[in-house]
Amino acid sequence: MAGASKPRIAFLGECMVELYHRPGDEVGVMRRTVGGDTLNAAVYCRRALGETDAADVHYVTRVGDDAFGLEIPAFIQDEGVETEHVEIAKGETTGLYAISRDDKGERSFSYWRSASAARRLFAEARDEALEAELETFDGLVYSGISLAILSPEGRERLLALAGRMKVAGRIVAFDGNYRPRLWASREEAAETIARAHAHASLSLPGLDDEQVLYCDPDATSAVRRLLALGATSAIVKSGGEPALLGDATGLREVAGVKAPRIVDTTSAGDSFNGAALAALVSGANLEEAARAGHRMASAVIGEYGAIVPREATWWAEGPRQN
């Protein structure tokens, strides 16, 4: 892997204030924390690296200088994730979302993010310095949400950065994470997300998103399409079902891990991504990475919120496995 002796992995996207109700709390009471798909993945990557400290995990975003945004860097730092690329944007606001759940733990989201500071990533000439620095990193991790919130110019700059990093032999991991409300049309999302998969050394989508965008009948079709687009390797996630892996050596399944309990599926895919990437940068193969992802996701869905307490995930952290 290119770069410094200890790999540096940049997770890029939008982090927001998260509100959720925990059963047993008084009606109308909402707990407040921080979340966002790539931030969740960065936190679980850092946790999964554990005592091996095999890589430095960085988060790249912009937040407002409101009371919520000013608290976010400390939250991220407390998880061991580097924040030198978390910009506090003067006069701008931080996004917010609230989680609702049904009686099976499946969730839905309400968002207040249209004026989020993160939407202006790669929007100004001075961001050229950020792009140049990120290009020296050993890995870039982003998502369909990361692309969706950006201006058309910002999307192009991010996609170009990913393409250059892949050509240079860096890790470029991408999860499609399709959110229809963030896109002008399904067609725009499908075209842009396909380009991102083509620039990926590792595609990490959920099967449900791929089926909505590309009408894949099953995971096999999805993996074959991703590899044909140009992804070097792919892990297609199907909830608690086996993940399907593909690369130049062929396709194979990795069974899921039975969760001790399921109360909230928020961040299941994000935590899978983070733990799988931690395994890969620690020297694991694709199958071992998928198993690590399953372990972490099965721990996370047993608690409430996107970023669950550390004590809930210790048993799923790779370095602690026997």
Short mmCIF file of C-alpha atoms in Angstrom, two decimals:
data_model
loop_
_atom_site.label_atom_id
_atom_site.label_comp_id
_atom_site.label_asym_id
_atom_site.label_seq_id
_atom_site.Cartn_x
_atom_site.Cartn_y
_atom_site.Cartn_z
CA MET A 1 0.00 0.00 0.00
CA ALA A 2 1.31 3.41 -0.98
CA GLY A 3 2.01 6.25 1.43
CA ALA A 4 3.25 6.40 4.99
CA SER A 5 4.33 3.35 6.99
CA LYS A 6 0.97 3.38 8.77
CA PRO A 7 -1.87 3.59 6.22
CA ARG A 8 -4.16 6.62 6.38
CA ILE A 9 -7.78 6.02 5.45
CA ALA A 10 -10.12 8.96 4.78
CA PHE A 11 -13.87 8.52 5.26
CA LEU A 12 -15.72 11.35 3.53
CA GLY A 13 -19.29 12.51 3.82
CA GLU A 14 -21.90 14.19 5.97
CA CYS A 15 -22.28 13.79 9.72
CA MET A 16 -25.41 15.05 11.44
CA VAL A 17 -27.12 15.38 14.77
CA GLU A 18 -29.15 12.21 15.42
CA LEU A 19 -32.36 12.14 17.46
CA TYR A 20 -33.95 8.87 18.54
CA HIS A 21 -36.44 7.57 21.09
CA ARG A 22 -35.39 4.63 23.22
CA PRO A 23 -38.22 2.35 24.37
CA GLY A 24 -38.75 2.81 28.07
CA ASP A 25 -38.06 6.53 27.95
CA GLU A 26 -40.88 8.94 28.61
CA VAL A 27 -43.14 9.55 25.61
CA GLY A 28 -41.82 12.47 23.57
CA VAL A 29 -38.27 12.23 24.93
CA MET A 30 -35.62 12.08 22.22
CA ARG A 31 -31.98 11.24 22.85
CA ARG A 32 -29.33 13.17 20.94
CA THR A 33 -26.09 11.88 19.45
CA VAL A 34 -24.18 12.08 16.15
CA GLY A 35 -24.41 9.89 13.05
CA GLY A 36 -24.08 9.68 9.28
CA ASP A 37 -23.28 6.71 7.06
CA THR A 38 -19.58 7.31 6.45
CA LEU A 39 -19.00 8.62 9.98
CA ASN A 40 -20.60 5.46 11.36
CA ALA A 41 -18.31 3.38 9.16
CA ALA A 42 -15.25 5.35 10.29
CA VAL A 43 -16.08 4.82 13.96
CA TYR A 44 -16.61 1.09 13.57
CA CYS A 45 -13.45 0.82 11.48
CA ARG A 46 -11.48 2.47 14.27
CA ARG A 47 -13.08 0.20 16.89
CA ALA A 48 -12.43 -2.91 14.80
CA LEU A 49 -8.76 -1.96 14.41
CA GLY A 50 -8.59 -2.02 18.20
CA GLU A 51 -5.20 -2.45 19.78
CA THR A 52 -3.54 -3.37 16.48
CA ASP A 53 -3.63 0.32 15.49
CA ALA A 54 -2.90 -0.82 11.95
CA ALA A 55 -4.14 2.38 10.30
CA ASP A 56 -5.02 5.98 11.03
CA VAL A 57 -8.71 6.67 10.43
CA HIS A 58 -9.63 10.22 9.35
CA TYR A 59 -13.00 11.84 8.83
CA VAL A 60 -13.56 14.51 6.17
CA THR A 61 -16.59 16.79 6.35
CA ARG A 62 -17.91 20.29 7.00
CA VAL A 63 -20.22 21.18 9.90
CA GLY A 64 -21.85 24.45 10.91
CA ASP A 65 -20.68 26.69 13.71
CA ASP A 66 -24.01 26.22 15.52
CA ALA A 67 -24.02 24.65 18.99
CA PHE A 68 -24.46 21.15 17.55
CA GLY A 69 -21.69 21.45 14.97
CA LEU A 70 -19.20 22.77 17.50
CA GLU A 71 -19.65 19.59 19.57
CA ILE A 72 -19.06 17.17 16.70
CA PRO A 73 -15.23 17.21 16.45
CA ALA A 74 -14.89 16.23 20.12
CA PHE A 75 -17.39 13.39 19.63
CA ILE A 76 -15.38 12.06 16.69
CA GLN A 77 -12.05 12.44 18.48
CA ASP A 78 -13.41 10.52 21.46
CA GLU A 79 -13.81 7.55 19.12
CA GLY A 80 -10.16 7.74 18.07
CA VAL A 81 -10.93 9.14 14.62
CA GLU A 82 -8.77 12.01 13.35
CA THR A 83 -10.57 15.34 12.80
CA GLU A 84 -8.00 17.60 11.14
CA HIS A 85 -10.24 17.57 8.04
CA VAL A 86 -13.48 18.36 9.89
CA GLU A 87 -14.07 21.99 8.92
CA ILE A 88 -16.31 24.20 11.05
CA ALA A 89 -17.99 26.51 8.55
CA LYS A 90 -18.70 29.98 9.88
CA GLY A 91 -22.33 31.04 9.58
CA GLU A 92 -23.50 27.64 8.29
CA THR A 93 -25.65 24.95 9.88
CA THR A 94 -25.33 21.28 10.75
CA GLY A 95 -27.77 18.68 9.41
CA LEU A 96 -30.16 16.78 11.68
CA TYR A 97 -32.16 13.58 11.38
CA ALA A 98 -34.59 11.62 13.55
CA ILE A 99 -35.06 7.83 13.58
CA SER A 100 -38.42 6.07 13.78
CA ARG A 101 -38.68 2.28 14.16
CA ASP A 102 -41.33 -0.37 13.74
CA ASP A 103 -41.83 -3.30 16.11
CA LYS A 104 -39.25 -5.39 14.18
CA GLY A 105 -36.45 -2.85 14.57
CA GLU A 106 -36.68 -1.63 10.97
CA ARG A 107 -36.16 2.09 10.77
CA SER A 108 -37.24 5.13 8.82
CA PHE A 109 -35.70 8.58 8.85
CA SER A 110 -36.83 12.20 8.86
CA TYR A 111 -34.16 14.68 7.71
CA TRP A 112 -33.44 18.39 8.12
CA ARG A 113 -30.32 18.72 5.99
CA SER A 114 -31.06 20.97 3.00
CA ALA A 115 -28.76 23.70 4.34
CA SER A 116 -26.13 21.36 5.78
CA ALA A 117 -22.59 22.74 5.62
CA ALA A 118 -21.38 19.40 4.22
CA ARG A 119 -23.15 20.17 0.93
CA ARG A 120 -20.38 22.65 0.10
CA LEU A 121 -17.54 20.13 0.19
CA PHE A 122 -15.45 20.51 -2.99
CA ALA A 123 -17.45 23.62 -3.88
CA GLU A 124 -14.69 26.22 -3.67
CA ALA A 125 -11.31 26.73 -5.27
CA ARG A 126 -9.58 26.35 -1.92
CA ASP A 127 -10.82 22.76 -1.79
CA GLU A 128 -8.16 21.93 -4.37
CA ALA A 129 -5.68 21.75 -1.49
CA LEU A 130 -7.93 19.23 0.27
CA GLU A 131 -8.17 17.11 -2.87
CA ALA A 132 -4.40 17.16 -3.29
CA GLU A 133 -3.87 16.06 0.28
CA LEU A 134 -6.48 13.30 0.14
CA GLU A 135 -4.80 11.97 -2.97
CA THR A 136 -1.76 11.13 -0.81
CA PHE A 137 -3.87 8.97 1.52
CA ASP A 138 -3.84 5.19 1.30
CA GLY A 139 -7.59 4.86 1.18
CA LEU A 140 -10.79 6.77 0.43
CA VAL A 141 -14.22 5.67 1.63
CA TYR A 142 -17.41 7.39 0.49
CA SER A 143 -21.00 6.63 -0.43
CA GLY A 144 -23.95 7.46 -2.60
CA ILE A 145 -25.04 9.88 0.10
CA SER A 146 -21.63 11.57 -0.03
CA LEU A 147 -22.20 12.14 -3.76
CA ALA A 148 -25.88 13.05 -3.50
CA ILE A 149 -25.42 16.00 -1.17
CA LEU A 150 -22.75 17.66 -3.33
CA SER A 151 -23.17 20.16 -6.12
CA PRO A 152 -22.74 18.74 -9.65
CA GLU A 153 -19.24 20.24 -9.71
CA GLY A 154 -18.43 18.74 -6.33
CA ARG A 155 -19.57 15.31 -7.47
CA GLU A 156 -17.33 15.48 -10.49
CA ARG A 157 -14.34 16.46 -8.38
CA LEU A 158 -14.96 13.64 -5.91
CA LEU A 159 -15.38 11.06 -8.66
CA ALA A 160 -12.21 12.27 -10.36
CA LEU A 161 -10.32 12.02 -7.07
CA ALA A 162 -11.57 8.46 -6.56
CA GLY A 163 -10.52 7.53 -10.09
CA ARG A 164 -7.01 8.89 -9.63
CA MET A 165 -6.60 7.12 -6.30
CA LYS A 166 -7.71 3.79 -7.73
CA VAL A 167 -5.28 4.10 -10.64
CA ALA A 168 -2.53 4.85 -8.12
CA GLY A 169 -3.25 1.60 -6.29
CA ARG A 170 -5.02 3.06 -3.27
CA ILE A 171 -8.04 1.52 -1.57
CA VAL A 172 -11.21 3.16 -2.86
CA ALA A 173 -14.28 1.77 -1.10
CA PHE A 174 -17.79 2.81 -2.13
CA ASP A 175 -21.26 1.97 -0.81
CA GLY A 176 -24.10 3.07 -3.09
CA ASN A 177 -26.45 3.91 -0.17
CA TYR A 178 -29.27 5.20 -2.36
CA ARG A 179 -31.58 7.80 -0.76
CA PRO A 180 -34.16 8.87 -3.39
CA ARG A 181 -34.99 12.22 -1.77
CA LEU A 182 -31.40 13.40 -2.21
CA TRP A 183 -31.41 12.98 -5.98
CA ALA A 184 -33.20 14.86 -8.76
CA SER A 185 -34.19 11.54 -10.34
CA ARG A 186 -33.57 7.82 -10.14
CA GLU A 187 -31.80 8.02 -13.50
CA GLU A 188 -29.36 10.65 -12.23
CA ALA A 189 -28.61 8.52 -9.17
CA ALA A 190 -28.15 5.33 -11.20
CA GLU A 191 -25.72 6.97 -13.63
CA THR A 192 -23.65 8.69 -10.93
CA ILE A 193 -23.51 5.71 -8.58
CA ALA A 194 -22.51 3.40 -11.45
CA ARG A 195 -19.57 5.71 -12.18
CA ALA A 196 -18.51 5.53 -8.55
CA HIS A 197 -18.63 1.73 -8.57
CA ALA A 198 -16.44 1.79 -11.67
CA HIS A 199 -13.83 3.78 -9.74
CA ALA A 200 -13.93 1.44 -6.72
CA SER A 201 -11.33 -1.08 -5.69
CA LEU A 202 -14.04 -2.40 -3.35
CA SER A 203 -17.78 -1.93 -3.91
CA LEU A 204 -19.82 -2.45 -0.73
CA PRO A 205 -23.48 -1.95 -1.64
CA GLY A 206 -26.62 -3.37 -0.12
CA LEU A 207 -28.59 -5.61 -2.47
CA ASP A 208 -31.83 -3.70 -1.88
CA ASP A 209 -30.32 -0.44 -3.17
CA GLU A 210 -28.86 -2.14 -6.24
CA GLN A 211 -32.17 -3.76 -7.04
CA VAL A 212 -34.03 -0.44 -6.84
CA LEU A 213 -31.50 1.31 -9.09
CA TYR A 214 -30.56 -1.46 -11.53
CA CYS A 215 -33.29 -4.12 -11.21
CA ASP A 216 -30.80 -6.86 -10.35
CA PRO A 217 -32.77 -10.08 -9.77
CA ASP A 218 -30.30 -11.37 -7.19
CA ALA A 219 -26.92 -10.79 -5.57
CA THR A 220 -25.10 -12.80 -8.25
CA SER A 221 -26.34 -10.45 -10.95
CA ALA A 222 -25.40 -7.44 -8.84
CA VAL A 223 -21.83 -8.63 -8.22
CA ARG A 224 -21.28 -9.52 -11.86
CA ARG A 225 -22.56 -6.12 -12.96
CA LEU A 226 -20.29 -4.29 -10.49
CA LEU A 227 -17.23 -6.20 -11.68
CA ALA A 228 -18.18 -5.56 -15.30
CA LEU A 229 -18.42 -1.84 -14.54
CA GLY A 230 -14.81 -1.89 -13.37
CA ALA A 231 -14.88 -2.50 -9.61
CA THR A 232 -11.85 -4.58 -8.63
CA SER A 233 -13.82 -6.48 -5.99
CA ALA A 234 -17.31 -6.38 -4.49
CA ILE A 235 -19.17 -7.46 -1.37
CA VAL A 236 -22.93 -7.27 -1.79
CA LYS A 237 -24.73 -7.23 1.56
CA SER A 238 -28.19 -8.74 2.04
CA GLY A 239 -29.05 -7.94 5.64
CA GLY A 240 -28.54 -10.99 7.82
CA GLU A 241 -28.33 -13.28 4.80
CA PRO A 242 -24.98 -14.41 3.35
CA ALA A 243 -22.91 -11.70 1.68
CA LEU A 244 -21.84 -12.43 -1.88
CA LEU A 245 -18.22 -11.66 -2.75
CA GLY A 246 -16.67 -11.29 -6.14
CA ASP A 247 -13.29 -10.51 -7.66
CA ALA A 248 -10.99 -11.86 -10.36
CA THR A 249 -10.96 -15.28 -8.67
CA GLY A 250 -14.73 -15.73 -8.86
CA LEU A 251 -17.83 -15.48 -6.68
CA ARG A 252 -18.41 -16.97 -3.22
CA GLU A 253 -20.70 -16.53 -0.22
CA VAL A 254 -19.87 -15.71 3.38
CA ALA A 255 -22.60 -16.61 5.83
CA GLY A 256 -24.00 -14.05 8.23
CA VAL A 257 -23.63 -14.10 12.01
CA LYS A 258 -26.76 -14.63 14.10
CA ALA A 259 -27.43 -11.52 16.16
CA PRO A 260 -27.99 -12.03 19.88
CA ARG A 261 -30.96 -9.65 19.52
CA ILE A 262 -32.33 -7.18 16.98
CA VAL A 263 -33.72 -3.88 18.22
CA ASP A 264 -32.52 -1.32 15.64
CA THR A 265 -31.04 -1.95 12.19
CA THR A 266 -29.70 1.61 11.87
CA SER A 267 -26.04 1.47 10.79
CA ALA A 268 -25.99 -2.27 10.12
CA GLY A 269 -24.46 -1.79 6.67
CA ASP A 270 -22.19 1.05 7.80
CA SER A 271 -20.76 -1.01 10.65
CA PHE A 272 -20.23 -3.94 8.27
CA ASN A 273 -18.27 -1.63 5.97
CA GLY A 274 -16.11 -0.24 8.75
CA ALA A 275 -15.16 -3.61 10.22
CA ALA A 276 -14.52 -5.14 6.79
CA LEU A 277 -12.17 -2.29 5.86
CA ALA A 278 -10.35 -2.60 9.19
CA ALA A 279 -9.76 -6.27 8.44
CA LEU A 280 -8.49 -5.54 4.94
CA VAL A 281 -5.99 -2.89 6.03
CA SER A 282 -4.82 -5.32 8.73
CA GLY A 283 -3.93 -7.91 6.08
CA ALA A 284 -7.10 -10.02 5.89
CA ASN A 285 -8.48 -11.45 2.67
CA LEU A 286 -11.93 -10.63 1.28
CA GLU A 287 -13.63 -13.58 3.02
CA GLU A 288 -12.14 -12.68 6.38
CA ALA A 289 -13.17 -9.06 5.84
CA ALA A 290 -16.78 -10.10 5.19
CA ARG A 291 -16.84 -12.23 8.34
CA ALA A 292 -15.54 -9.28 10.35
CA GLY A 293 -18.26 -7.12 8.83
CA HIS A 294 -20.97 -9.61 9.76
CA ARG A 295 -19.71 -9.83 13.36
CA MET A 296 -19.79 -6.08 13.83
CA ALA A 297 -23.20 -5.61 12.22
CA SER A 298 -24.71 -8.36 14.37
CA ALA A 299 -23.49 -6.54 17.49
CA VAL A 300 -24.65 -3.10 16.38
CA ILE A 301 -28.25 -4.08 15.59
CA GLY A 302 -28.66 -5.26 19.17
CA GLU A 303 -28.50 -1.65 20.43
CA TYR A 304 -30.23 1.64 19.67
CA GLY A 305 -28.79 4.40 17.50
CA ALA A 306 -26.25 4.55 14.69
CA ILE A 307 -23.15 4.61 16.91
CA VAL A 308 -23.76 2.29 19.83
CA PRO A 309 -21.85 2.22 23.14
CA ARG A 310 -18.37 0.70 22.93
CA GLU A 311 -19.24 -2.03 25.42
CA ALA A 312 -21.86 -3.33 22.98
CA THR A 313 -19.32 -4.07 20.24
CA TRP A 314 -16.19 -5.27 22.02
CA TRP A 315 -16.90 -8.93 21.22
CA ALA A 316 -17.15 -8.13 17.50
CA GLU A 317 -13.88 -6.24 17.27
CA GLY A 318 -11.43 -8.19 15.12
CA PRO A 319 -8.29 -7.93 17.28
CA ARG A 320 -10.14 -9.47 20.22
CA GLN A 321 -11.21 -12.54 18.31
CA ASN A 322 -9.56 -15.85 19.22
#
